[in-house]
C-alpha cells in the first residue's frame, strides 16, 4: 500500500487491517506543500499535533526556513505514522499573512502597534496597582488547552504563588473538566486508566457521546482497521447523531439530550439484573456497591425508554453486548461532558467498568477523553482549577509540600476554597471584583456560552483585558493589550495526550516578526513583577523550556503524574512515553491500575469528592469513613430532568459540536485552505423527518433561535434523531466584515449565540448540548446546498442531492505502508 | 402520640418554608447561574419531602397539604429577575447572596434537626413507617445543608474582600 489519497475526501485514508491482539501496522502519512518533493526537504523536526487530544506525533518538513509539510512518525506508539486531516493541513495557518507580529495596545479606543516594553509595562503597572488597591483576587488568568506543559507550569507558579490569586483556569473547563472530575470521584485522582492500545485488544468498544471519527480521527482509523481484520470488535455507540461510529455500530442508541444518567442507570440495572459482574473485583477493589445496587434497582430499560425515547429492547441489547464483553473499552467525550448531569453520568460509565472488573488489563479500560491537545497538561500543572501535581487543595499536607517545592509559605498559595472555575471568573469580572483578565491562547468571545453576555463582560471599561494569541481573534479585538505569541513548530515544549503519553515538540522555524513563545512572555512578566520566594530569592528560577521541564519534574515527583524519569533527550530518542515515568517505571506506565487502585487513599487522593447532584464538597472525615483503604468508589446518582426543555415556542432540542475539519474557534483550521474549503460556514442539521414535515429542504436559509439569541445557517437534512437540531460550534466572526460580533451585514453564525449559561455543578463544565430552540425559514435555498461536509456525521440523508466533499489536487496525501510487512504479505494491499 | 403530630407539623412547616426560600433565592439570583439552577433542583427535593410527609401524616389523622405548585410565583418572578439583571453587574448583590445562602443554610439545618427528632421518636415508638419517612428524606436535607455551606465557603472570600 503505497498510494496517495485525497485527505479531505477520505479523511481516514486507506486501511491496514489487523487482527485482535496483533500490533497495529504502520502507515506513514505525508503531506507536502505544492511543488515540494521529499528530496527538497532540508530538515525533519520532531513534533506532535496540537489540534486534538491524540497528540499525533509528526515531523515537520523545513525548507528555506519555512514549514513545507508534515509526516507521521512511524515509531510513535499513538499513531504508528498516521495523521488526521487537521494534522495534515492545519500547519499552514502558522504562515498566514495576518499573524500578529507586534504587540498592540488600546489607545483612544483603538488597538495600535507598540514595542514589547510598552505593552509589558502597561500590564505590569496595572497588575501592581490592582494588587495594591484591591488585592490578588482582582486578577484572573484564563488559559487554554493548546500551550505546552512548561508554559502552564510557569503560569501556575506565577499566578498561585506570585500574584497569589485563586483565579486561574483553562478553557479545558469547556472541554475535559468532567473527565478529570469523574476520575477523581471514582478513583480518587485524575489520570487516565486506559491506553490507546486497548483498542487492539478489546472485543467490545463502547463510545459514549464520543464522535471519535471526527475528534480523534487517528484512533478511529485504528478501530476501522480492526473492523476489517480478524476477530473485529463490536461497537456500541450512544450518540443522537448518525456519526461514522453509529453507522458501524452493533447497537446504536440515540437518546434525547440530557438523559444520559437515565440511560446509564438502565444499563447498570440490566448488568446487575443479569449478574454479569465480577464479584471478586467488586469486593477487593471497590466501596459503595450496595448503594449503587439499591439506586438502580428500579431503573429498568422500560423506565429509561420513556425518559430517553429509545426502545427498551435496544437498551437491553446494548447491556447484553457490554455485559458479555470479555475485554471492554469505553471512551467518553463531549456528548456526556457538555451535557446535563455531566459528572454523574460519566461516573456511571466508570461504575460499569468497575462492577465488571474491566480496568487495568489490555483491552479492559476506560478512556475519559480530552478534547484539546494539552488539556491533560493544564490538569497536571494546576493551570485549570487544580493544584500542581494533582495535589488536593483541601489537604494541608499537600499544600505544605507544594509550598516547599516553591520555597514559599503555605499561606501564600490560596487554598481556602477550590481554585475558581472559568465560568465563575467571568462572573466575578461581570460583577467587577475581577478587574484584570489575562487570556492566553483561547477565544472566549466565540467559545463560551451566551456570547452576547461574554462580549459585554469583555468590553467593560473597568476590566483590563490582556490577550496573548497568534491572531487578532474575536476576543483580541476586545482587549486592552494584545501580545503576539509563537505557536507549535516555532517553540519547544512537551505535551501530554489523553492516554498520558508525553511528546516533545521541537522548534522548527522562527515565529513571525516579534512574536514570542508563551513561556518567554510569562517569564518576562514574572521578572518584571519581581516575584520572590520566602528567602527573598527569585520565585521563578528557570529560563527556558528545558530548565522549566526540570523544575516541573521536581514538582511532579512522587505524585501519580511523576515525570522524574523523563528527559528531553529521552523523548527525542524514544518518542512518546506514558507517565508515571520514574525509577520504578523507567519506560513509562501503560495502565495506571494494573495492580489495583493506587491513588485513592485519604492521604494521597486529589479530592475528597463532591455530591454528584449539588457539587457540595465532602470533608476529609466523610471521605475517610467512606473509603478508609483507598479503593475505587461506586458513586450512584439519580436522574434529574434537564433545566431547559422544549416548549411550544422553542420546540426543538439543540446541540452543538465540533466536526472533522475544524477545531476550537477555527483560528487555525479556518486559515488552512483545504480545511476551510471543506466546511467554510456554519450549517444546521435537521432530521429528514422534521424537514419533510415542515416543508424545509437542503440549503434553505434558516434561523435557529433560543431565548439567548440566534444564528442563520443553511439546512442540511440528515439522519439525526427527530426533534433535534445540531449546529457545529465555533464559527465566529473574524473572517466576516463585522470582525468580532454579528451586525447588519453579518447575522449570527456562532453556535454560542444560542447556548445557555448553565454548568455541571460538579465539574463546572458548561452545558453546550441542552438548549431548546425554534427553527424558522428565512429564505429558500433554491438549489444551494449547506456548507456541511458529506464525509462524516453531517452526511445528507439523501446522498445524491449534494456534491460530495473533496479536497482536490492540493489535498493529496501520500500513504506508505510498512515495507517489512509488505514483504511478509506479498504486497497484496 | 401528640408529640409525633407536633413534629410532623414542624417538619412539614420547615420543608414548606425551604421550598419557598429556595424558589425565591433562585429567582432573586438568576444571574448567579449555578445558584439559580441548583436551588431550583433542590426545591424539587423539598417538594418530594412534602409529598411524603403529607402522605404519611394522613395515617396520623393529620391533614397536611402537599407541595406548593412549581409555577406559582410568575409575576414576582419576572420582577425579581429584571431587578437581578440590572444589579447583576454590581458587587453589592454579592452580600445579598451571602445573606440568602446563610438563611437557606439555617432553614435546611433546622429541617435536619426536625428529621432527626422524628427519627428518634419513631425508634422509641418502633414506628417503622415514620422511620422510613425520616430515613428517606433526611439524607437529602443534609445534602441541602452541605450545598449551602460549600457555596458560602467558595463565594465569601471574593465577595467580602472586594467590597
Ligand atoms: S473545540 Fe472546544 S470543546 Fe473542542 S477541544 Fe477545543 S475547547 Fe474543547
mmCIF file of N, CA and C in Angstrom, chain A residues 134 137 167 416 418 424 427-428 430-431 433 453 462 611 613-614 616-617 622 640 643 757-759 764, chain B residues 31-34 37-38 41-42 45 88-91 94 143 146-147 150 153-155 157-158 161-162:
data_model
loop_
_atom_site.group_PDB
_atom_site.id
_atom_site.type_symbol
_atom_site.label_atom_id
_atom_site.label_comp_id
_atom_site.label_asym_id
_atom_site.label_seq_id
_atom_site.Cartn_x
_atom_site.Cartn_y
_atom_site.Cartn_z
ATOM 1 N N UNK A 134 -6.691 46.488 45.426
ATOM 2 C CA UNK A 134 -7.810 45.561 45.538
ATOM 3 C C UNK A 134 -7.394 44.150 45.892
ATOM 4 N N UNK A 137 -7.204 38.914 44.530
ATOM 5 C CA UNK A 137 -8.483 38.414 44.000
ATOM 6 C C UNK A 137 -9.020 39.262 42.863
ATOM 7 N N UNK A 167 -7.752 32.623 41.027
ATOM 8 C CA UNK A 167 -8.498 32.656 39.765
ATOM 9 C C UNK A 167 -7.607 32.322 38.583
ATOM 10 N N UNK A 416 -8.055 28.207 50.440
ATOM 11 C CA UNK A 416 -9.214 28.277 51.347
ATOM 12 C C UNK A 416 -10.475 27.747 50.674
ATOM 13 N N UNK A 418 -11.760 25.681 46.604
ATOM 14 C CA UNK A 418 -11.220 25.143 45.357
ATOM 15 C C UNK A 418 -10.863 26.288 44.419
ATOM 16 N N UNK A 424 -17.009 31.084 36.737
ATOM 17 C CA UNK A 424 -17.091 31.946 37.911
ATOM 18 C C UNK A 424 -16.118 33.133 37.782
ATOM 19 N N UNK A 427 -17.926 35.532 35.860
ATOM 20 C CA UNK A 427 -18.975 36.129 36.688
ATOM 21 C C UNK A 427 -18.385 37.220 37.589
ATOM 22 N N UNK A 428 -17.223 36.938 38.182
ATOM 23 C CA UNK A 428 -16.577 37.949 39.023
ATOM 24 C C UNK A 428 -16.203 39.174 38.190
ATOM 25 N N UNK A 430 -17.804 40.150 35.581
ATOM 26 C CA UNK A 430 -19.071 40.819 35.286
ATOM 27 C C UNK A 430 -19.491 41.705 36.454
ATOM 28 N N UNK A 431 -19.270 41.196 37.661
ATOM 29 C CA UNK A 431 -19.660 41.943 38.855
ATOM 30 C C UNK A 431 -18.663 43.029 39.216
ATOM 31 N N UNK A 433 -15.498 42.463 40.528
ATOM 32 C CA UNK A 433 -14.480 42.175 41.546
ATOM 33 C C UNK A 433 -13.195 41.668 40.903
ATOM 34 N N UNK A 453 -23.523 37.981 26.278
ATOM 35 C CA UNK A 453 -23.116 38.248 27.657
ATOM 36 C C UNK A 453 -21.585 38.321 27.758
ATOM 37 N N UNK A 462 -14.039 48.961 32.932
ATOM 38 C CA UNK A 462 -13.287 48.749 34.178
ATOM 39 C C UNK A 462 -12.464 47.464 34.136
ATOM 40 N N UNK A 611 -20.694 15.980 46.023
ATOM 41 C CA UNK A 611 -22.044 15.465 45.826
ATOM 42 C C UNK A 611 -22.352 15.525 44.325
ATOM 43 N N UNK A 613 -24.993 15.628 42.655
ATOM 44 C CA UNK A 613 -26.073 16.487 42.186
ATOM 45 C C UNK A 613 -25.803 17.950 42.522
ATOM 46 N N UNK A 614 -25.394 18.222 43.738
ATOM 47 C CA UNK A 614 -25.264 19.619 44.155
ATOM 48 C C UNK A 614 -23.855 20.153 43.948
ATOM 49 N N UNK A 616 -21.646 19.932 46.205
ATOM 50 C CA UNK A 616 -21.108 20.239 47.541
ATOM 51 C C UNK A 616 -19.883 19.373 47.810
ATOM 52 N N UNK A 617 -18.856 19.981 48.422
ATOM 53 C CA UNK A 617 -17.633 19.215 48.654
ATOM 54 C C UNK A 617 -17.744 18.387 49.932
ATOM 55 N N UNK A 622 -15.589 12.664 56.070
ATOM 56 C CA UNK A 622 -16.545 11.856 55.299
ATOM 57 C C UNK A 622 -15.807 10.908 54.365
ATOM 58 N N UNK A 640 -32.057 13.507 37.011
ATOM 59 C CA UNK A 640 -32.836 14.744 37.152
ATOM 60 C C UNK A 640 -33.152 15.258 35.751
ATOM 61 N N UNK A 643 -32.509 21.253 32.654
ATOM 62 C CA UNK A 643 -33.027 22.548 33.092
ATOM 63 C C UNK A 643 -33.759 23.306 31.997
ATOM 64 N N UNK A 757 -26.337 29.697 29.713
ATOM 65 C CA UNK A 757 -25.333 29.770 30.772
ATOM 66 C C UNK A 757 -25.773 28.848 31.903
ATOM 67 N N UNK A 758 -25.223 27.671 31.886
ATOM 68 C CA UNK A 758 -25.547 26.676 32.913
ATOM 69 C C UNK A 758 -24.375 25.716 32.870
ATOM 70 N N UNK A 759 -24.018 25.156 34.030
ATOM 71 C CA UNK A 759 -22.895 24.234 34.013
ATOM 72 C C UNK A 759 -23.124 23.106 34.989
ATOM 73 N N UNK A 764 -18.207 21.830 36.848
ATOM 74 C CA UNK A 764 -18.325 23.229 36.399
ATOM 75 C C UNK A 764 -18.136 23.360 34.899
ATOM 76 N N UNK B 31 -28.942 35.653 37.921
ATOM 77 C CA UNK B 31 -27.668 35.907 37.224
ATOM 78 C C UNK B 31 -26.504 35.157 37.874
ATOM 79 N N UNK B 32 -26.732 34.556 39.029
ATOM 80 C CA UNK B 32 -25.752 33.622 39.610
ATOM 81 C C UNK B 32 -26.192 32.249 39.145
ATOM 82 N N UNK B 33 -25.640 31.817 38.003
ATOM 83 C CA UNK B 33 -26.300 30.720 37.306
ATOM 84 C C UNK B 33 -26.317 29.415 38.076
ATOM 85 N N UNK B 34 -25.230 29.113 38.757
ATOM 86 C CA UNK B 34 -25.204 27.846 39.482
ATOM 87 C C UNK B 34 -26.201 27.868 40.640
ATOM 88 N N UNK B 37 -29.776 27.441 39.209
ATOM 89 C CA UNK B 37 -30.170 26.096 38.761
ATOM 90 C C UNK B 37 -30.192 25.084 39.903
ATOM 91 N N UNK B 38 -29.170 25.117 40.751
ATOM 92 C CA UNK B 38 -29.144 24.104 41.814
ATOM 93 C C UNK B 38 -30.259 24.367 42.831
ATOM 94 N N UNK B 41 -33.321 22.906 41.507
ATOM 95 C CA UNK B 41 -33.330 21.439 41.650
ATOM 96 C C UNK B 41 -33.593 21.027 43.104
ATOM 97 N N UNK B 42 -32.983 21.748 44.034
ATOM 98 C CA UNK B 42 -33.121 21.361 45.441
ATOM 99 C C UNK B 42 -34.524 21.646 45.978
ATOM 100 N N UNK B 45 -36.448 18.605 45.702
ATOM 101 C CA UNK B 45 -36.298 17.623 46.784
ATOM 102 C C UNK B 45 -37.263 17.937 47.928
ATOM 103 N N UNK B 88 -27.067 42.779 38.258
ATOM 104 C CA UNK B 88 -26.168 41.657 38.008
ATOM 105 C C UNK B 88 -24.721 42.030 37.807
ATOM 106 N N UNK B 89 -24.451 43.265 37.430
ATOM 107 C CA UNK B 89 -23.056 43.612 37.181
ATOM 108 C C UNK B 89 -22.515 44.550 38.253
ATOM 109 N N UNK B 90 -23.101 44.527 39.428
ATOM 110 C CA UNK B 90 -22.532 45.295 40.548
ATOM 111 C C UNK B 90 -22.158 44.336 41.671
ATOM 112 N N UNK B 91 -21.186 44.705 42.492
ATOM 113 C CA UNK B 91 -20.731 43.774 43.514
ATOM 114 C C UNK B 91 -21.668 43.632 44.717
ATOM 115 N N UNK B 94 -23.644 40.598 45.838
ATOM 116 C CA UNK B 94 -22.880 39.506 46.418
ATOM 117 C C UNK B 94 -23.203 39.349 47.899
ATOM 118 N N UNK B 143 -27.824 16.988 52.413
ATOM 119 C CA UNK B 143 -27.141 17.431 51.193
ATOM 120 C C UNK B 143 -27.470 18.891 50.882
ATOM 121 N N UNK B 146 -25.185 20.848 53.104
ATOM 122 C CA UNK B 146 -23.801 20.867 52.628
ATOM 123 C C UNK B 146 -23.616 21.768 51.420
ATOM 124 N N UNK B 147 -24.639 21.796 50.603
ATOM 125 C CA UNK B 147 -24.534 22.647 49.415
ATOM 126 C C UNK B 147 -24.424 24.128 49.802
ATOM 127 N N UNK B 150 -21.031 24.767 51.219
ATOM 128 C CA UNK B 150 -19.987 24.811 50.192
ATOM 129 C C UNK B 150 -20.031 26.122 49.428
ATOM 130 N N UNK B 153 -18.657 28.929 51.439
ATOM 131 C CA UNK B 153 -17.206 28.815 51.571
ATOM 132 C C UNK B 153 -16.505 29.287 50.289
ATOM 133 N N UNK B 154 -17.056 28.923 49.147
ATOM 134 C CA UNK B 154 -16.428 29.286 47.878
ATOM 135 C C UNK B 154 -16.574 30.775 47.576
ATOM 136 N N UNK B 155 -17.769 31.306 47.821
ATOM 137 C CA UNK B 155 -18.041 32.668 47.354
ATOM 138 C C UNK B 155 -17.577 33.754 48.304
ATOM 139 N N UNK B 157 -14.899 34.464 50.163
ATOM 140 C CA UNK B 157 -13.619 35.176 50.107
ATOM 141 C C UNK B 157 -13.638 36.310 49.072
ATOM 142 N N UNK B 158 -14.159 36.028 47.891
ATOM 143 C CA UNK B 158 -14.169 37.039 46.845
ATOM 144 C C UNK B 158 -15.119 38.194 47.196
ATOM 145 N N UNK B 161 -13.826 40.341 50.229
ATOM 146 C CA UNK B 161 -12.581 41.100 50.074
ATOM 147 C C UNK B 161 -12.664 42.121 48.950
ATOM 148 N N UNK B 162 -13.763 42.136 48.220
ATOM 149 C CA UNK B 162 -13.799 43.066 47.078
ATOM 150 C C UNK B 162 -14.715 44.261 47.324
#
